[in-house]
């Protein structure tokens, strides 16, 4: 008998029929004699709807109350799934994150899991019940409800799998695995049978929302093998696992795009020590996380500084920076919301040269201007004009031959 943690995403539990379908699938697995912990997301787009609701009553909702509100989405779907299982004659019990002892820090909206007390889950499993857990949430030591960041039900599942030393962590979603690129944008994207933690982490951080980046970080830290697969089809999905030597033979494993960022530039900044600290200090004081930063070469003692950030934070950043610009005698602040970041990812890049140059020449061939560039050991990212995203992603997918079956890593 094995212990399996399964997670079903929002689209998999979007309506009563889908919940009934998930219940049947869970009941079948339980009938094979496995112990099961099932983590669910909120139904469909519930989290977005709750966020919009909050914004209608308060333009910047207080984080503590916002978390209390958002956590209800998962509370509803977990209760409904447990009801559907019981209707099939399968004993099941639903719990909130707090009820199963998922303790977090106090950073509302982005809380980190500190510890999990799993006695209650163990007890329920030992009495033969399927344990259904509301994803995306935890509780502080002061008993305030927190949420784990968007896509956080993935983290709930991985963290429970680690805490319970589960044999398997399965992430059920609306695609049947991790693809070389978002299959909704690139028609000939190919499903990967395996991907390393590092590559998956980089892809998730750079915009592939199929897994939450933090959940991959957690899976890597505790070596939890994660199987990403379809809620609707029985086919095997993608195993996220430890790197092996064969994976390094493939230079580019996948590519991602991210359309959620904006670019801000501070023009004609006096080029002297302490200025960057002042600029980014003001941004940090607003709790805004900056991504790429580019500083131009200095001319006549002045330079331009540009950076990218989440688009939702752009207005606050510009307001804060207009003040800084006046203080330091810069010319002004500009922004651009119509940007996208496209990235190529692969552990093989550690050992191969010329990959970035190849990416740039593919974009040049399509006459796409590169506005910013950043690299890591296993990724290269370019900021481009948003309207060219699909063109860029498809051209790169073809140029790096990602649609072709690979033999090296599979
Ligand atoms: P869930 O609601 O199940 O958590 P998400 O919407 O968070 O599902 O994640 C699944 C989506 O991720 C897919 O529908 C797909 O559009 C997107 N996606 C982006 N990049 C990839 C990729 N490389 N492979 C698979 N899916 C991807
Ligand atoms: N419901 C939350 C969200 O939409 C968490 C999740 O689905 O994983 O972000
Ligand atoms: Mg998700």
Short mmCIF file of C-alpha atoms and ligand atoms in Angstrom, two decimals:
data_model
loop_
_atom_site.label_atom_id
_atom_site.label_comp_id
_atom_site.label_asym_id
_atom_site.label_seq_id
_atom_site.Cartn_x
_atom_site.Cartn_y
_atom_site.Cartn_z
CA UNK A 1 0.00 0.00 0.00
CA UNK A 2 1.37 3.41 -0.89
CA UNK A 3 0.63 6.90 0.31
CA UNK A 4 -0.17 9.22 -2.56
CA UNK A 5 -0.71 12.99 -2.53
CA UNK A 6 -2.80 14.23 -5.44
CA UNK A 7 -3.54 17.85 -6.32
CA UNK A 8 -6.35 18.97 -8.60
CA UNK A 9 -6.15 22.50 -10.07
CA UNK A 10 -8.95 25.04 -10.46
CA UNK A 11 -9.98 24.01 -13.97
CA UNK A 12 -10.22 20.36 -12.83
CA UNK A 13 -12.83 21.22 -10.17
CA UNK A 14 -14.50 24.12 -12.01
CA UNK A 15 -18.10 22.81 -11.79
CA UNK A 16 -20.16 20.06 -10.06
CA UNK A 17 -19.68 17.62 -12.96
CA UNK A 18 -15.90 18.05 -12.84
CA UNK A 19 -15.90 17.62 -9.05
CA UNK A 20 -17.87 14.39 -9.50
CA UNK A 21 -15.33 13.26 -12.13
CA UNK A 22 -12.43 13.96 -9.76
CA UNK A 23 -14.29 12.12 -6.98
CA UNK A 24 -14.62 9.03 -9.19
CA UNK A 25 -10.92 9.13 -10.06
CA UNK A 26 -9.94 9.52 -6.42
CA UNK A 27 -12.32 6.74 -5.36
CA UNK A 28 -10.81 4.39 -7.99
CA UNK A 29 -7.29 5.00 -6.68
CA UNK A 30 -8.46 4.53 -3.08
CA UNK A 31 -10.19 1.28 -4.09
CA UNK A 32 -6.78 -0.06 -5.21
CA UNK A 33 -5.81 0.09 -1.54
CA UNK A 34 -3.74 3.30 -1.54
CA UNK A 35 -3.87 5.90 1.19
CA UNK A 36 -4.78 9.23 -0.36
CA UNK A 37 -4.37 12.88 0.51
CA UNK A 38 -6.10 15.09 -2.06
CA UNK A 39 -5.31 18.81 -2.29
CA UNK A 40 -7.73 21.01 -4.22
CA UNK A 41 -7.61 24.52 -5.68
CA UNK A 42 -10.59 26.86 -5.70
CA UNK A 43 -13.19 26.15 -8.39
CA UNK A 44 -12.34 27.68 -11.78
CA UNK A 45 -11.54 31.38 -11.54
CA UNK A 46 -12.88 31.79 -7.98
CA UNK A 47 -9.65 33.34 -6.64
CA UNK A 48 -9.70 36.04 -9.35
CA UNK A 49 -13.38 36.73 -8.61
CA UNK A 50 -12.72 37.05 -4.87
CA UNK A 51 -9.80 39.40 -5.55
CA UNK A 52 -12.00 41.58 -7.77
CA UNK A 53 -14.69 41.59 -5.09
CA UNK A 54 -12.22 42.78 -2.47
CA UNK A 55 -11.02 45.56 -4.76
CA UNK A 56 -14.59 46.76 -5.15
CA UNK A 57 -14.89 47.44 -1.45
CA UNK A 58 -11.32 48.64 -0.86
CA UNK A 59 -8.82 49.74 -3.53
CA UNK A 60 -5.93 48.19 -1.57
CA UNK A 61 -7.51 45.48 0.56
CA UNK A 62 -5.82 44.85 3.93
CA UNK A 63 -3.65 41.70 3.50
CA UNK A 64 -4.94 39.87 6.59
CA UNK A 65 -8.59 40.13 5.60
CA UNK A 66 -7.76 39.47 1.94
CA UNK A 67 -6.19 36.14 2.91
CA UNK A 68 -9.20 35.25 5.03
CA UNK A 69 -11.39 35.92 1.99
CA UNK A 70 -9.21 34.15 -0.61
CA UNK A 71 -8.84 31.02 1.52
CA UNK A 72 -12.62 30.48 1.34
CA UNK A 73 -12.30 29.46 -2.33
CA UNK A 74 -10.33 26.34 -1.46
CA UNK A 75 -12.42 25.71 1.65
CA UNK A 76 -15.51 25.44 -0.57
CA UNK A 77 -13.97 23.11 -3.16
CA UNK A 78 -12.46 20.80 -0.51
CA UNK A 79 -15.81 20.47 1.27
CA UNK A 80 -17.56 19.76 -2.03
CA UNK A 81 -15.05 17.10 -3.06
CA UNK A 82 -15.36 15.32 0.31
CA UNK A 83 -19.16 15.39 -0.08
CA UNK A 84 -18.90 13.94 -3.60
CA UNK A 85 -16.62 11.15 -2.34
CA UNK A 86 -19.00 10.29 0.49
CA UNK A 87 -21.86 10.24 -2.03
CA UNK A 88 -19.90 7.51 -3.86
CA UNK A 89 -19.66 5.57 -0.60
CA UNK A 90 -15.98 6.41 -0.06
CA UNK A 91 -15.23 7.70 3.46
CA UNK A 92 -13.61 11.12 3.19
CA UNK A 93 -13.01 14.16 5.36
CA UNK A 94 -12.21 17.73 4.31
CA UNK A 95 -9.87 20.04 6.21
CA UNK A 96 -8.63 23.60 5.88
CA UNK A 97 -4.87 24.21 5.88
CA UNK A 98 -5.10 25.38 9.50
CA UNK A 99 -6.94 22.22 10.57
CA UNK A 100 -4.14 20.01 9.26
CA UNK A 101 -1.48 22.11 10.97
CA UNK A 102 0.15 23.90 8.01
CA UNK A 103 1.94 26.65 9.95
CA UNK A 104 3.40 29.61 8.06
CA UNK A 105 5.13 32.91 8.70
CA UNK A 106 3.02 36.08 8.82
CA UNK A 107 3.67 37.38 5.30
CA UNK A 108 0.08 37.56 4.08
CA UNK A 109 -0.36 36.78 0.38
CA UNK A 110 3.09 35.15 0.08
CA UNK A 111 3.42 33.16 3.29
CA UNK A 112 6.16 30.56 3.65
CA UNK A 113 5.47 27.20 5.26
CA UNK A 114 7.43 26.84 8.50
CA UNK A 115 6.21 23.47 9.75
CA UNK A 116 3.48 20.91 9.28
CA UNK A 117 1.92 18.96 12.13
CA UNK A 118 0.57 15.92 10.41
CA UNK A 119 -1.07 13.96 13.27
CA UNK A 120 -4.58 14.87 12.19
CA UNK A 121 -3.97 13.69 8.62
CA UNK A 122 -2.33 10.47 9.88
CA UNK A 123 -5.24 9.78 12.17
CA UNK A 124 -7.78 10.30 9.39
CA UNK A 125 -5.77 8.11 6.96
CA UNK A 126 -5.44 5.39 9.57
CA UNK A 127 -9.19 5.31 9.97
CA UNK A 128 -9.53 4.60 6.26
CA UNK A 129 -10.61 8.04 5.09
CA UNK A 130 -9.52 9.94 2.00
CA UNK A 131 -8.10 13.21 3.36
CA UNK A 132 -9.13 16.25 1.32
CA UNK A 133 -7.12 19.39 2.07
CA UNK A 134 -7.92 22.96 1.00
CA UNK A 135 -4.83 24.11 -0.93
CA UNK A 136 -3.11 27.52 -1.03
CA UNK A 137 -3.43 28.28 2.70
CA UNK A 138 -1.92 27.98 6.12
CA UNK A 139 -2.10 29.57 9.53
CA UNK A 140 0.28 31.71 11.58
CA UNK A 141 1.21 30.78 15.15
CA UNK A 142 -1.28 33.54 16.16
CA UNK A 143 -3.97 31.63 14.22
CA UNK A 144 -4.40 34.13 11.39
CA UNK A 145 -5.16 32.55 8.03
CA UNK A 146 -2.47 33.09 5.35
CA UNK A 147 -2.18 32.25 1.65
CA UNK A 148 0.88 30.88 -0.13
CA UNK A 149 1.01 33.03 -3.31
CA UNK A 150 -0.78 32.45 -6.62
CA UNK A 151 -0.67 28.83 -7.69
CA UNK A 152 0.01 27.94 -4.04
CA UNK A 153 -2.03 24.72 -4.01
CA UNK A 154 0.93 23.12 -5.82
CA UNK A 155 3.03 24.02 -2.80
CA UNK A 156 0.46 22.61 -0.36
CA UNK A 157 0.64 19.29 -2.23
CA UNK A 158 4.44 19.12 -2.42
CA UNK A 159 4.85 20.19 1.21
CA UNK A 160 2.36 17.58 2.43
CA UNK A 161 4.06 14.92 0.30
CA UNK A 162 7.39 15.83 1.94
CA UNK A 163 5.96 15.99 5.48
CA UNK A 164 4.12 12.67 5.12
CA UNK A 165 7.02 11.03 3.23
CA UNK A 166 4.52 10.12 0.52
CA UNK A 167 5.49 7.67 -2.20
CA UNK A 168 4.20 9.97 -4.94
CA UNK A 169 3.03 13.54 -5.51
CA UNK A 170 0.73 13.88 -8.49
CA UNK A 171 -0.29 17.30 -9.86
CA UNK A 172 -3.43 16.95 -11.97
CA UNK A 173 -4.13 19.85 -14.32
CA UNK A 174 -5.70 20.85 -17.66
CA UNK A 175 -2.63 19.84 -19.72
CA UNK A 176 -1.16 16.35 -19.71
CA UNK A 177 2.33 17.33 -18.60
CA UNK A 178 5.11 19.88 -18.89
CA UNK A 179 5.70 20.86 -22.51
CA UNK A 180 8.68 22.38 -24.31
CA UNK A 181 6.60 25.60 -24.42
CA UNK A 182 3.07 26.61 -23.41
CA UNK A 183 0.97 24.24 -25.58
CA UNK A 184 -1.74 26.89 -25.76
CA UNK A 185 0.63 29.15 -27.71
CA UNK A 186 2.92 26.76 -29.56
CA UNK A 187 0.89 24.12 -31.43
CA UNK A 188 3.85 21.77 -31.93
CA UNK A 189 5.10 21.97 -28.35
CA UNK A 190 6.14 18.52 -27.16
CA UNK A 191 5.45 16.85 -23.85
CA UNK A 192 8.60 16.09 -21.87
CA UNK A 193 8.63 12.74 -20.14
CA UNK A 194 11.15 13.99 -17.57
CA UNK A 195 12.55 17.36 -16.51
CA UNK A 196 15.11 18.24 -13.81
CA UNK A 197 14.15 20.27 -10.73
CA UNK A 198 16.48 23.09 -11.80
CA UNK A 199 15.01 23.36 -15.28
CA UNK A 200 11.46 23.20 -13.97
CA UNK A 201 12.27 25.83 -11.35
CA UNK A 202 13.72 28.13 -13.98
CA UNK A 203 10.77 27.57 -16.34
CA UNK A 204 8.27 28.19 -13.53
CA UNK A 205 10.09 31.35 -12.39
CA UNK A 206 10.25 32.61 -15.97
CA UNK A 207 6.53 32.28 -16.62
CA UNK A 208 5.46 28.63 -17.20
CA UNK A 209 2.61 28.59 -14.72
CA UNK A 210 2.04 24.84 -14.94
CA UNK A 211 3.79 24.55 -11.53
CA UNK A 212 4.26 27.26 -8.92
CA UNK A 213 7.99 28.11 -8.69
CA UNK A 214 8.08 27.80 -4.91
CA UNK A 215 6.58 24.33 -5.05
CA UNK A 216 9.42 23.23 -7.33
CA UNK A 217 11.97 24.75 -4.96
CA UNK A 218 10.40 22.78 -2.13
CA UNK A 219 10.28 19.57 -4.19
CA UNK A 220 13.98 19.95 -4.97
CA UNK A 221 14.92 20.63 -1.36
CA UNK A 222 13.13 17.54 -0.07
CA UNK A 223 13.63 15.43 -3.24
CA UNK A 224 9.90 14.91 -3.76
CA UNK A 225 9.33 13.36 -7.20
CA UNK A 226 6.45 15.27 -8.81
CA UNK A 227 4.33 13.82 -11.57
CA UNK A 228 2.43 16.46 -13.61
CA UNK A 229 -0.49 14.90 -15.47
CA UNK A 230 -3.95 15.40 -16.92
CA UNK A 231 -7.14 15.38 -14.84
CA UNK A 232 -9.06 14.29 -17.90
CA UNK A 233 -6.81 11.77 -19.70
CA UNK A 234 -5.18 8.68 -18.18
CA UNK A 235 -1.91 9.12 -20.14
CA UNK A 236 1.38 9.41 -18.20
CA UNK A 237 2.58 12.98 -17.76
CA UNK A 238 5.96 14.53 -16.89
CA UNK A 239 8.16 13.49 -14.01
CA UNK A 240 9.99 16.37 -12.31
CA UNK A 241 13.03 14.72 -10.81
CA UNK A 242 16.75 14.79 -10.05
CA UNK A 243 19.08 15.72 -12.87
CA UNK A 244 20.97 12.94 -14.60
CA UNK A 245 23.88 13.08 -17.01
CA UNK A 246 21.69 12.45 -20.06
CA UNK A 247 19.73 15.66 -19.42
CA UNK A 248 22.91 17.72 -19.92
CA UNK A 249 23.22 16.48 -23.49
CA UNK A 250 20.21 18.55 -24.46
CA UNK A 251 21.14 22.23 -24.69
CA UNK A 252 17.68 23.81 -24.64
CA UNK A 253 14.91 21.88 -22.88
CA UNK A 254 12.09 24.39 -23.06
CA UNK A 255 11.11 27.97 -23.49
CA UNK A 256 8.77 30.27 -21.62
CA UNK A 257 7.12 33.62 -21.97
CA UNK A 258 5.89 36.04 -19.35
CA UNK A 259 3.42 38.78 -20.20
CA UNK A 260 2.82 40.00 -16.66
CA UNK A 261 5.67 42.49 -16.36
CA UNK A 262 6.21 46.19 -17.11
CA UNK A 263 9.38 48.20 -17.75
CA UNK A 264 10.28 51.42 -15.93
CA UNK A 265 13.14 53.74 -16.95
CA UNK A 266 14.69 56.66 -15.08
CA UNK A 267 16.23 59.02 -17.60
CA UNK A 268 19.43 61.08 -17.36
CA UNK A 269 20.38 59.96 -13.89
CA UNK A 270 23.56 61.63 -12.52
CA UNK A 271 26.19 58.87 -12.61
CA UNK A 272 27.66 58.84 -9.12
CA UNK A 273 27.96 56.38 -6.23
CA UNK A 274 24.80 55.80 -4.18
CA UNK A 275 22.29 56.68 -6.90
CA UNK A 276 21.27 53.08 -7.71
CA UNK A 277 20.89 52.42 -4.00
CA UNK A 278 18.59 55.42 -3.70
CA UNK A 279 16.48 54.39 -6.69
CA UNK A 280 16.08 50.75 -5.75
CA UNK A 281 15.77 51.59 -2.07
CA UNK A 282 12.63 53.56 -2.93
CA UNK A 283 11.27 50.61 -4.92
CA UNK A 284 12.09 48.15 -2.12
CA UNK A 285 10.36 50.41 0.42
CA UNK A 286 7.17 49.77 -1.57
CA UNK A 287 7.74 45.99 -1.19
CA UNK A 288 8.11 45.66 -4.96
CA UNK A 289 10.26 42.85 -6.33
CA UNK A 290 12.40 43.98 -9.25
CA UNK A 291 13.45 41.52 -11.95
CA UNK A 292 15.89 42.63 -14.71
CA UNK A 293 17.99 45.77 -14.29
CA UNK A 294 19.95 47.52 -17.06
CA UNK A 295 22.16 50.58 -16.62
CA UNK A 296 23.40 52.27 -19.78
CA UNK A 297 26.95 53.35 -20.34
CA UNK A 298 27.56 56.78 -18.85
CA UNK A 299 27.76 59.85 -21.17
CA UNK A 300 28.61 63.36 -19.88
CA UNK A 301 28.19 62.11 -16.32
CA UNK A 302 24.59 60.93 -16.90
CA UNK A 303 23.09 57.51 -17.50
CA UNK A 304 19.67 55.82 -17.95
CA UNK A 305 18.52 52.98 -15.69
CA UNK A 306 15.72 50.58 -16.69
CA UNK A 307 14.21 47.66 -14.84
CA UNK A 308 11.25 45.28 -15.05
CA UNK A 309 8.69 44.54 -12.34
CA UNK A 310 5.23 42.97 -11.99
CA UNK A 311 2.80 45.12 -13.99
CA UNK A 312 0.43 45.39 -11.02
CA UNK A 313 3.16 47.21 -9.07
CA UNK A 314 4.12 49.60 -11.87
CA UNK A 315 1.90 52.55 -10.85
CA UNK A 316 3.20 52.53 -7.26
CA UNK A 317 6.81 52.27 -8.46
CA UNK A 318 6.45 55.22 -10.86
CA UNK A 319 4.88 57.41 -8.16
CA UNK A 320 7.71 56.60 -5.75
CA UNK A 321 10.38 57.12 -8.42
CA UNK A 322 9.07 60.47 -9.63
CA UNK A 323 9.89 61.80 -6.21
CA UNK A 324 13.36 60.21 -6.23
CA UNK A 325 14.00 61.59 -9.75
CA UNK A 326 13.32 65.11 -8.50
CA UNK A 327 15.59 64.61 -5.48
CA UNK A 328 18.55 63.33 -7.49
CA UNK A 329 18.09 65.67 -10.45
CA UNK A 330 17.19 63.00 -13.05
CA UNK A 331 15.25 64.04 -16.14
CA UNK A 332 12.16 61.95 -15.49
CA UNK A 333 10.50 58.52 -15.31
CA UNK A 334 9.05 56.56 -18.22
CA UNK A 335 7.19 53.27 -18.31
CA UNK A 336 6.06 50.66 -20.80
CA UNK A 337 3.35 48.11 -20.03
CA UNK A 338 3.50 46.45 -23.45
CA UNK A 339 6.49 44.25 -22.92
CA UNK A 340 6.99 40.50 -22.66
CA UNK A 341 9.89 38.35 -21.55
CA UNK A 342 10.82 35.28 -23.58
CA UNK A 343 13.34 32.82 -22.19
CA UNK A 344 15.13 29.63 -23.19
CA UNK A 345 16.00 27.11 -20.48
CA UNK A 346 18.25 24.05 -20.35
CA UNK A 347 20.84 22.52 -18.02
CA UNK A 348 22.93 21.72 -21.11
CA UNK A 349 23.71 25.46 -21.42
CA UNK A 350 26.23 25.04 -18.60
CA UNK A 351 28.47 23.19 -21.03
CA UNK A 352 27.60 24.68 -24.41
CA UNK A 353 28.53 28.09 -25.74
CA UNK A 354 26.84 30.23 -28.39
CA UNK A 355 23.29 29.52 -27.21
CA UNK A 356 22.50 33.15 -26.39
CA UNK A 357 23.92 34.33 -29.72
CA UNK A 358 21.69 31.83 -31.51
CA UNK A 359 18.64 33.12 -29.63
CA UNK A 360 19.47 36.73 -30.55
CA UNK A 361 19.93 35.88 -34.22
CA UNK A 362 16.54 34.09 -34.35
CA UNK A 363 14.87 37.22 -32.93
CA UNK A 364 16.83 39.43 -35.35
CA UNK A 365 15.72 37.29 -38.30
CA UNK A 366 12.10 37.94 -37.25
CA UNK A 367 12.95 41.67 -36.95
CA UNK A 368 12.13 41.65 -33.25
CA UNK A 369 14.04 44.24 -31.24
CA UNK A 370 15.59 43.11 -27.94
CA UNK A 371 15.09 45.71 -25.21
CA UNK A 372 16.80 43.94 -22.30
CA UNK A 373 18.77 40.74 -21.79
CA UNK A 374 19.52 38.67 -18.71
CA UNK A 375 21.18 35.32 -18.25
CA UNK A 376 21.59 32.68 -15.58
CA UNK A 377 23.63 29.50 -15.66
CA UNK A 378 20.81 27.61 -17.37
CA UNK A 379 18.63 30.33 -18.99
CA UNK A 380 18.70 33.35 -21.31
CA UNK A 381 15.86 35.89 -21.23
CA UNK A 382 15.03 38.76 -23.58
CA UNK A 383 12.49 41.54 -23.09
CA UNK A 384 10.67 42.35 -26.32
CA UNK A 385 7.56 44.23 -27.43
CA UNK A 386 4.51 42.32 -26.21
CA UNK A 387 2.86 42.05 -29.64
CA UNK A 388 5.72 39.85 -30.89
CA UNK A 389 5.44 37.25 -28.09
CA UNK A 390 3.78 34.48 -30.11
CA UNK A 391 6.03 35.09 -33.11
CA UNK A 392 9.15 34.99 -30.92
CA UNK A 393 8.15 31.88 -29.01
CA UNK A 394 7.20 29.95 -32.15
CA UNK A 395 10.34 31.01 -34.04
CA UNK A 396 12.60 30.02 -31.14
CA UNK A 397 10.76 26.73 -30.68
CA UNK A 398 11.42 25.88 -34.30
CA UNK A 399 15.00 27.14 -34.41
CA UNK A 400 16.01 25.10 -31.37
CA UNK A 401 14.13 22.10 -32.80
CA UNK A 402 12.13 21.60 -29.63
CA UNK A 403 9.23 19.98 -31.46
CA UNK A 404 11.47 17.09 -32.50
CA UNK A 405 11.61 13.93 -30.45
CA UNK A 406 14.87 13.91 -28.48
CA UNK A 407 16.74 10.81 -27.76
CA UNK A 408 19.37 12.12 -25.39
CA UNK A 409 17.33 12.97 -22.32
CA UNK A 410 14.36 10.69 -22.74
P1 LIG B 1 -4.15 24.54 -12.53
O1 LIG B 1 -5.41 25.36 -12.45
O2 LIG B 1 -4.41 23.08 -12.74
O3 LIG B 1 -3.19 24.81 -11.40
P2 LIG B 1 -2.64 26.28 -14.27
O4 LIG B 1 -3.50 27.13 -15.15
O5 LIG B 1 -2.05 26.91 -13.07
O6 LIG B 1 -3.46 24.98 -13.89
O7 LIG B 1 -1.42 25.64 -15.11
C1 LIG B 1 -1.70 24.93 -16.31
C2 LIG B 1 -1.46 25.84 -17.51
O8 LIG B 1 -0.06 26.16 -17.60
C3 LIG B 1 -1.76 25.22 -18.85
O9 LIG B 1 -3.11 25.35 -19.20
C4 LIG B 1 -0.83 25.97 -19.82
O10 LIG B 1 -1.51 26.98 -20.53
C5 LIG B 1 0.17 26.65 -18.90
N1 LIG B 1 1.56 26.39 -19.30
C6 LIG B 1 2.50 27.36 -19.50
N2 LIG B 1 3.66 26.82 -19.87
C7 LIG B 1 3.48 25.48 -19.92
C8 LIG B 1 4.34 24.39 -20.24
N3 LIG B 1 5.62 24.57 -20.59
N4 LIG B 1 3.82 23.13 -20.18
C9 LIG B 1 2.54 22.94 -19.84
N5 LIG B 1 1.67 23.93 -19.53
C10 LIG B 1 2.13 25.20 -19.55
N1 LIG B 2 -6.59 29.32 -6.14
C1 LIG B 2 -5.25 29.84 -6.04
C2 LIG B 2 -4.90 30.61 -7.29
O1 LIG B 2 -5.72 30.76 -8.18
C3 LIG B 2 -4.23 28.75 -5.76
C4 LIG B 2 -4.11 27.67 -6.81
O2 LIG B 2 -4.97 27.54 -7.69
O3 LIG B 2 -3.12 26.93 -6.74
O4 LIG B 2 -3.82 31.13 -7.39
MG1 LIG B 3 -1.75 26.34 -11.04
#
